[in-house]
PDB file of C-alpha atoms in Angstrom:
ATOM      1  CA  GLN A  21     116.740 194.965 219.678  1.00 83.00           C
ATOM      2  CA  GLN A  22     114.551 191.531 220.154  1.00 88.00           C
ATOM      3  CA  ARG A  23     116.305 188.318 220.176  1.00 91.00           C
ATOM      4  CA  VAL A  24     114.539 186.009 217.382  1.00 93.00           C
ATOM      5  CA  PHE A  25     115.022 182.445 217.323  1.00 93.00           C
ATOM      6  CA  VAL A  26     115.538 180.109 213.586  1.00 92.00           C
ATOM      7  CA  GLY A  27     114.348 176.621 213.663  1.00 88.00           C
ATOM      8  CA  ASP A  28     114.938 175.722 217.718  1.00 88.00           C
ATOM      9  CA  MET A  29     116.246 177.664 220.856  1.00 87.00           C
ATOM     10  CA  GLN A  30     119.863 176.352 219.743  1.00 89.00           C
ATOM     11  CA  ARG A  31     120.272 179.384 217.429  1.00 90.00           C
ATOM     12  CA  PHE A  32     119.591 183.067 217.416  1.00 91.00           C
ATOM     13  CA  ASN A  33     119.823 186.387 215.498  1.00 90.00           C
ATOM     14  CA  THR A  34     119.040 190.004 217.239  1.00 91.00           C
ATOM     15  CA  VAL A  35     117.034 192.530 215.645  1.00 92.00           C
ATOM     16  CA  GLU A  36     115.450 195.377 216.267  1.00 92.00           C
ATOM     17  CA  ILE A  37     111.694 195.970 216.510  1.00 92.00           C
ATOM     18  CA  ARG A  38     109.739 198.412 216.402  1.00 93.00           C
ATOM     19  CA  PRO A  39     106.161 199.646 216.570  1.00 93.00           C
ATOM     20  CA  GLN A  40     105.372 199.391 212.911  1.00 94.00           C
ATOM     21  CA  THR A  41     107.721 197.026 212.316  1.00 95.00           C
ATOM     22  CA  ARG A  42     106.394 193.667 210.193  1.00 96.00           C
ATOM     23  CA  ALA A  43     106.666 190.085 210.637  1.00 96.00           C
ATOM     24  CA  GLY A  44     107.606 189.968 207.110  1.00 95.00           C
ATOM     25  CA  ASP A  45     110.384 193.129 208.186  1.00 95.00           C
ATOM     26  CA  ILE A  46     111.557 190.334 210.551  1.00 95.00           C
ATOM     27  CA  LEU A  47     111.958 187.837 207.852  1.00 94.00           C
ATOM     28  CA  ASP A  48     114.102 189.772 205.212  1.00 93.00           C
ATOM     29  CA  ALA A  49     116.054 190.843 207.500  1.00 92.00           C
ATOM     30  CA  VAL A  50     116.871 187.467 209.396  1.00 92.00           C
ATOM     31  CA  ALA A  51     117.105 186.319 205.760  1.00 90.00           C
ATOM     32  CA  ARG A  52     119.844 189.494 204.556  1.00 89.00           C
ATOM     33  CA  GLN A  53     121.889 187.717 207.568  1.00 85.00           C
ATOM     34  CA  GLY A  54     122.053 184.637 205.584  1.00 82.00           C
ATOM     35  CA  GLU A  55     120.120 183.134 208.247  1.00 78.00           C
ATOM     36  CA  LEU A  56     116.922 181.276 205.984  1.00 82.00           C
ATOM     37  CA  LYS A  57     118.665 178.761 203.584  1.00 73.00           C
ATOM     38  CA  ASP A  58     116.788 176.734 201.388  1.00 65.00           C
ATOM     39  CA  GLU A  59     117.941 173.945 204.256  1.00 53.00           C
ATOM     40  CA  ALA A  60     114.374 172.131 204.116  1.00 50.00           C
ATOM     41  CA  LEU A  61     112.288 170.570 201.903  1.00 49.00           C
ATOM     42  CA  SER A  62     109.532 172.303 199.849  1.00 58.00           C
ATOM     43  CA  GLU A  63     106.717 170.271 201.215  1.00 63.00           C
ATOM     44  CA  ALA A  64     107.990 171.876 204.587  1.00 71.00           C
ATOM     45  CA  GLY A  65     106.089 175.314 203.241  1.00 84.00           C
ATOM     46  CA  GLY A  66     107.570 178.822 203.417  1.00 91.00           C
ATOM     47  CA  TRP A  67     109.209 180.093 206.079  1.00 94.00           C
ATOM     48  CA  MET A  68     107.380 182.420 209.383  1.00 96.00           C
ATOM     49  CA  LEU A  69     107.920 184.145 212.606  1.00 97.00           C
ATOM     50  CA  TRP A  70     105.798 182.403 215.324  1.00 97.00           C
ATOM     51  CA  GLU A  71     104.707 183.477 218.429  1.00 96.00           C
ATOM     52  CA  ILE A  72     105.957 180.531 220.929  1.00 95.00           C
ATOM     53  CA  ALA A  73     103.587 180.938 223.561  1.00 93.00           C
ATOM     54  CA  GLN A  74     105.490 178.497 226.367  1.00 91.00           C
ATOM     55  CA  GLU A  75     103.722 179.547 228.834  1.00 88.00           C
ATOM     56  CA  PHE A  76     100.534 177.958 227.623  1.00 92.00           C
ATOM     57  CA  GLY A  77     101.954 175.774 225.492  1.00 94.00           C
ATOM     58  CA  MET A  78     100.944 176.904 222.528  1.00 95.00           C
ATOM     59  CA  GLU A  79     101.918 178.644 219.728  1.00 96.00           C
ATOM     60  CA  ARG A  80     100.985 179.938 215.845  1.00 97.00           C
ATOM     61  CA  PRO A  81     102.684 181.704 212.952  1.00 97.00           C
ATOM     62  CA  LEU A  82     102.229 185.658 212.756  1.00 97.00           C
ATOM     63  CA  ARG A  83     100.667 186.748 209.372  1.00 96.00           C
ATOM     64  CA  ASN A  84     103.798 188.357 207.644  1.00 95.00           C
ATOM     65  CA  TYR A  85     101.169 191.358 208.340  1.00 94.00           C
ATOM     66  CA  GLU A  86     101.317 191.782 211.292  1.00 95.00           C
ATOM     67  CA  LEU A  87     103.456 194.056 213.729  1.00 94.00           C
ATOM     68  CA  PRO A  88     105.483 191.624 216.309  1.00 95.00           C
ATOM     69  CA  ASN A  89     105.238 194.465 218.486  1.00 93.00           C
ATOM     70  CA  GLU A  90     101.476 194.309 219.642  1.00 92.00           C
ATOM     71  CA  VAL A  91     101.718 190.628 220.167  1.00 93.00           C
ATOM     72  CA  TYR A  92     105.133 190.886 222.428  1.00 92.00           C
ATOM     73  CA  ALA A  93     103.271 194.053 224.669  1.00 89.00           C
ATOM     74  CA  SER A  94     100.618 190.857 224.801  1.00 90.00           C
ATOM     75  CA  TRP A  95     103.285 188.654 226.836  1.00 88.00           C
ATOM     76  CA  ASN A  96     103.476 188.540 230.400  1.00 79.00           C
ATOM     77  CA  SER A  97     106.598 190.640 231.332  1.00 75.00           C
ATOM     78  CA  ASN A  98     107.118 188.924 234.459  1.00 75.00           C
ATOM     79  CA  THR A  99     107.667 185.433 233.510  1.00 70.00           C
ATOM     80  CA  ARG A 100     109.664 185.710 230.079  1.00 75.00           C
ATOM     81  CA  MET A 101     109.197 182.610 228.952  1.00 85.00           C
ATOM     82  CA  ASN A 102     107.848 183.297 225.454  1.00 93.00           C
ATOM     83  CA  ALA A 103     110.203 183.924 221.885  1.00 94.00           C
ATOM     84  CA  PHE A 104     109.733 184.545 218.552  1.00 96.00           C
ATOM     85  CA  MET A 105     110.457 181.443 216.113  1.00 96.00           C
ATOM     86  CA  ILE A 106     111.171 181.358 212.406  1.00 95.00           C
ATOM     87  CA  LYS A 107     110.873 177.820 211.219  1.00 94.00           C
ATOM     88  CA  ARG A 108     109.010 176.455 208.102  1.00 93.00           C
ATOM     89  CA  THR A 109     105.302 175.827 207.795  1.00 94.00           C
ATOM     90  CA  PRO A 110     102.851 175.276 205.323  1.00 93.00           C
ATOM     91  CA  LEU A 111     100.152 177.846 206.476  1.00 94.00           C
ATOM     92  CA  ALA A 112     102.124 180.327 205.186  1.00 94.00           C
ATOM     93  CA  ALA A 113     100.296 180.165 201.968  1.00 92.00           C
ATOM     94  CA  VAL A 114      97.284 179.889 203.252  1.00 94.00           C
ATOM     95  CA  LEU A 115      98.132 183.172 205.702  1.00 95.00           C
ATOM     96  CA  ALA A 116      99.331 184.615 202.519  1.00 93.00           C
ATOM     97  CA  ARG A 117      97.642 188.358 201.995  1.00 92.00           C
ATOM     98  CA  ASN A 118      96.404 186.804 198.558  1.00 92.00           C
ATOM     99  CA  ALA A 119      94.628 184.409 200.653  1.00 94.00           C
ATOM    100  CA  ILE A 120      92.925 186.640 202.366  1.00 94.00           C
ATOM    101  CA  PRO A 121      88.985 185.434 201.879  1.00 93.00           C
ATOM    102  CA  ALA A 122      86.518 187.649 200.208  1.00 93.00           C
ATOM    103  CA  SER A 123      84.174 186.907 202.955  1.00 93.00           C
ATOM    104  CA  SER A 124      84.144 185.643 206.291  1.00 93.00           C
ATOM    105  CA  PRO A 125      85.009 181.866 206.145  1.00 94.00           C
ATOM    106  CA  THR A 126      81.970 179.466 208.338  1.00 96.00           C
ATOM    107  CA  PHE A 127      82.800 175.803 209.576  1.00 96.00           C
ATOM    108  CA  GLY A 128      81.130 173.102 212.034  1.00 96.00           C
ATOM    109  CA  GLY A 129      81.786 170.546 213.508  1.00 96.00           C
ATOM    110  CA  TYR A 130      81.585 168.043 216.183  1.00 96.00           C
ATOM    111  CA  ILE A 131      84.756 168.693 218.656  1.00 97.00           C
ATOM    112  CA  GLN A 132      85.640 168.034 222.224  1.00 97.00           C
ATOM    113  CA  TRP A 133      85.900 171.553 224.565  1.00 97.00           C
ATOM    114  CA  GLU A 134      87.923 171.397 227.734  1.00 96.00           C
ATOM    115  CA  SER A 135      84.592 172.894 229.904  1.00 93.00           C
ATOM    116  CA  LYS A 136      87.042 173.195 232.480  1.00 91.00           C
ATOM    117  CA  ARG A 137      90.820 172.017 233.116  1.00 90.00           C
ATOM    118  CA  GLY A 138      90.852 167.928 232.561  1.00 91.00           C
ATOM    119  CA  LYS A 139      87.328 167.797 231.704  1.00 95.00           C
ATOM    120  CA  TRP A 140      86.264 167.652 228.294  1.00 97.00           C
ATOM    121  CA  THR A 141      82.728 168.163 226.830  1.00 96.00           C
ATOM    122  CA  LYS A 142      81.904 166.670 223.636  1.00 96.00           C
ATOM    123  CA  ARG A 143      79.976 169.611 221.163  1.00 96.00           C
ATOM    124  CA  TRP A 144      78.944 170.618 217.822  1.00 96.00           C
ATOM    125  CA  MET A 145      80.822 174.360 216.725  1.00 97.00           C
ATOM    126  CA  GLU A 146      80.431 176.973 214.572  1.00 96.00           C
ATOM    127  CA  LEU A 147      82.436 179.229 213.024  1.00 97.00           C
ATOM    128  CA  ARG A 148      79.997 181.959 211.804  1.00 94.00           C
ATOM    129  CA  GLU A 149      80.629 186.249 211.819  1.00 92.00           C
ATOM    130  CA  HIS A 150      83.898 185.178 212.447  1.00 92.00           C
ATOM    131  CA  SER A 151      82.971 184.744 216.497  1.00 96.00           C
ATOM    132  CA  LEU A 152      83.241 180.993 217.437  1.00 97.00           C
ATOM    133  CA  TRP A 153      79.668 179.021 219.151  1.00 97.00           C
ATOM    134  CA  LEU A 154      79.276 176.094 221.448  1.00 96.00           C
ATOM    135  CA  CYS A 155      75.515 174.509 220.850  1.00 94.00           C
ATOM    136  CA  LYS A 156      74.779 171.130 222.437  1.00 90.00           C
ATOM    137  CA  ASN A 157      74.026 169.460 218.954  1.00 87.00           C
ATOM    138  CA  ASN A 158      74.027 170.030 215.457  1.00 83.00           C
ATOM    139  CA  THR A 159      70.406 171.727 215.237  1.00 80.00           C
ATOM    140  CA  GLY A 160      72.150 175.159 216.643  1.00 71.00           C
ATOM    141  CA  LYS A 161      69.816 176.026 219.202  1.00 77.00           C
ATOM    142  CA  ASP A 162      70.344 177.048 222.346  1.00 84.00           C
ATOM    143  CA  SER A 163      73.881 178.280 220.882  1.00 90.00           C
ATOM    144  CA  THR A 164      76.527 179.622 223.698  1.00 94.00           C
ATOM    145  CA  PHE A 165      78.982 182.132 222.098  1.00 95.00           C
ATOM    146  CA  LEU A 166      82.197 182.406 223.080  1.00 96.00           C
ATOM    147  CA  CYS A 167      85.126 184.537 221.563  1.00 96.00           C
ATOM    148  CA  SER A 168      84.981 186.826 218.579  1.00 96.00           C
ATOM    149  CA  LEU A 169      87.944 186.862 216.533  1.00 96.00           C
ATOM    150  CA  SER A 170      88.364 190.264 216.882  1.00 93.00           C
ATOM    151  CA  ASN A 171      90.435 190.104 219.622  1.00 93.00           C
ATOM    152  CA  PHE A 172      91.547 185.848 219.491  1.00 97.00           C
ATOM    153  CA  ASP A 173      93.933 183.752 217.303  1.00 97.00           C
ATOM    154  CA  CYS A 174      93.984 180.102 216.500  1.00 98.00           C
ATOM    155  CA  TYR A 175      97.168 178.713 218.031  1.00 97.00           C
ATOM    156  CA  TYR A 176      98.346 174.691 217.696  1.00 96.00           C
ATOM    157  CA  VAL A 177      99.228 173.445 221.584  1.00 96.00           C
ATOM    158  CA  SER A 178     102.755 172.329 221.574  1.00 91.00           C
ATOM    159  CA  ARG A 179     102.712 170.958 224.817  1.00 87.00           C
ATOM    160  CA  LEU A 180     101.697 167.196 225.814  1.00 80.00           C
ATOM    161  CA  HIS A 181      97.979 167.966 226.816  1.00 84.00           C
ATOM    162  CA  LYS A 182      95.725 164.688 228.124  1.00 90.00           C
ATOM    163  CA  ALA A 183      92.702 165.265 225.944  1.00 94.00           C
ATOM    164  CA  PRO A 184      90.359 162.234 224.622  1.00 94.00           C
ATOM    165  CA  LYS A 185      91.629 162.701 220.822  1.00 96.00           C
ATOM    166  CA  PRO A 186      94.693 163.501 219.075  1.00 95.00           C
ATOM    167  CA  PHE A 187      94.774 167.025 217.844  1.00 96.00           C
ATOM    168  CA  VAL A 188      94.459 169.538 219.393  1.00 97.00           C
ATOM    169  CA  PHE A 189      94.522 173.417 219.249  1.00 97.00           C
ATOM    170  CA  ALA A 190      93.138 176.312 221.272  1.00 97.00           C
ATOM    171  CA  VAL A 191      92.058 179.908 220.494  1.00 98.00           C
ATOM    172  CA  LYS A 192      93.415 182.292 222.639  1.00 96.00           C
ATOM    173  CA  SER A 193      93.111 185.717 222.714  1.00 95.00           C
ATOM    174  CA  THR A 194      95.471 188.545 221.741  1.00 92.00           C
ATOM    175  CA  ASP A 195      95.689 191.079 224.391  1.00 90.00           C
ATOM    176  CA  ASN A 196      96.993 190.656 227.694  1.00 87.00           C
ATOM    177  CA  LEU A 197      95.538 188.723 230.379  1.00 86.00           C
ATOM    178  CA  THR A 198      95.454 191.034 232.713  1.00 86.00           C
ATOM    179  CA  LEU A 199      92.079 192.574 230.868  1.00 87.00           C
ATOM    180  CA  PHE A 200      89.641 189.626 232.130  1.00 90.00           C
ATOM    181  CA  GLU A 201      88.756 189.329 235.250  1.00 89.00           C
ATOM    182  CA  ASN A 202      87.847 186.166 234.619  1.00 89.00           C
ATOM    183  CA  PRO A 203      90.875 183.879 233.386  1.00 85.00           C
ATOM    184  CA  ALA A 204      88.775 180.916 232.123  1.00 88.00           C
ATOM    185  CA  ASP A 205      87.813 183.859 229.049  1.00 91.00           C
ATOM    186  CA  TYR A 206      91.356 184.352 227.899  1.00 93.00           C
ATOM    187  CA  LEU A 207      91.801 180.473 226.523  1.00 95.00           C
ATOM    188  CA  HIS A 208      89.808 178.109 224.854  1.00 97.00           C
ATOM    189  CA  ILE A 209      90.691 174.441 224.128  1.00 97.00           C
ATOM    190  CA  PHE A 210      89.559 171.556 222.154  1.00 97.00           C
ATOM    191  CA  ALA A 211      90.708 168.072 220.588  1.00 97.00           C
ATOM    192  CA  CYS A 212      90.105 166.396 217.556  1.00 97.00           C
ATOM    193  CA  ASP A 213      90.543 163.848 214.885  1.00 97.00           C
ATOM    194  CA  GLN A 214      93.782 164.609 212.987  1.00 95.00           C
ATOM    195  CA  ASN A 215      91.972 165.890 209.919  1.00 95.00           C
ATOM    196  CA  ASP A 216      88.902 168.291 211.512  1.00 96.00           C
ATOM    197  CA  GLY A 217      92.206 169.727 213.660  1.00 96.00           C
ATOM    198  CA  SER A 218      94.109 171.142 210.004  1.00 95.00           C
ATOM    199  CA  CYS A 219      89.942 171.980 208.650  1.00 96.00           C
ATOM    200  CA  TRP A 220      89.117 173.978 211.770  1.00 98.00           C
ATOM    201  CA  MET A 221      92.713 175.164 212.484  1.00 97.00           C
ATOM    202  CA  GLU A 222      92.809 176.744 208.724  1.00 96.00           C
ATOM    203  CA  ARG A 223      89.198 178.474 209.178  1.00 97.00           C
ATOM    204  CA  ILE A 224      89.449 179.787 212.387  1.00 97.00           C
ATOM    205  CA  LEU A 225      93.176 181.205 211.116  1.00 97.00           C
ATOM    206  CA  LEU A 226      91.431 182.804 207.448  1.00 97.00           C
ATOM    207  CA  ALA A 227      88.680 184.498 209.687  1.00 96.00           C
ATOM    208  CA  ARG A 228      91.267 185.977 211.282  1.00 96.00           C
ATOM    209  CA  SER A 229      93.289 187.462 208.592  1.00 95.00           C
ATOM    210  CA  TYR A 230      89.294 188.559 207.242  1.00 95.00           C
ATOM    211  CA  VAL A 231      88.961 190.655 210.554  1.00 94.00           C
ATOM    212  CA  LEU A 232      92.373 191.983 210.712  1.00 92.00           C
ATOM    213  CA  HIS A 233      91.765 193.437 206.533  1.00 90.00           C
ATOM    214  CA  LYS A 234      88.830 194.521 207.413  1.00 85.00           C
ATOM    215  CA  GLU A 235      88.050 195.689 211.279  1.00 77.00           C
ATOM    216  CA  ARG A 236      91.467 196.572 211.677  1.00 62.00           C
ATOM    217  CA  THR A 237      92.828 197.937 207.846  1.00 57.00           C
ATOM    218  CA  VAL A 238      96.484 196.374 209.274  1.00 52.00           C
ATOM    219  CA  LEU A 239      97.242 195.702 205.647  1.00 49.00           C
TER     220      LEU A 239
END
């Protein structure tokens, strides 16, 4: 039995989450309990189950075919800070099963990368081969591999973060932190303008959807 919050941390339902339970199954279960009424404007998007990673101050929507039990297993069992929450998002259409791209998306642009805590560096970032690469400029020379979306996903940074640009997002491993020799490899934080940030989020999330479909066959 697992608490699943609805809309905020004040209201929750208790749902049984088995190893084979998908995020969409949890939405269906809570809807049957009468909780997911059309109380918000349609512009707010569809209902999705979110991972609220409070220990890192970030969150992301789970695709309806993802397994929340795997997400739960990646959490730090000592802190018990994280939670599942159902809320609306325009990303529901982007992350739907029928929106999985036929090929892995590519993208590139300048971002601010938090190379060390509190230290931001301007870098050209590329999304290709469902991986992220950093370069000093847009020639693509001397590119440095950052992470593969085989085991990383994209997150909104929800905690107030002192950053040089208004939109802050992150890519974080979907594995447990204990598997990393260097904790700095577990999480990467970026900042950019709002429009660029929305584009980055959408492309990275779609690339991860592609990987889940092709490599892990979770559908």
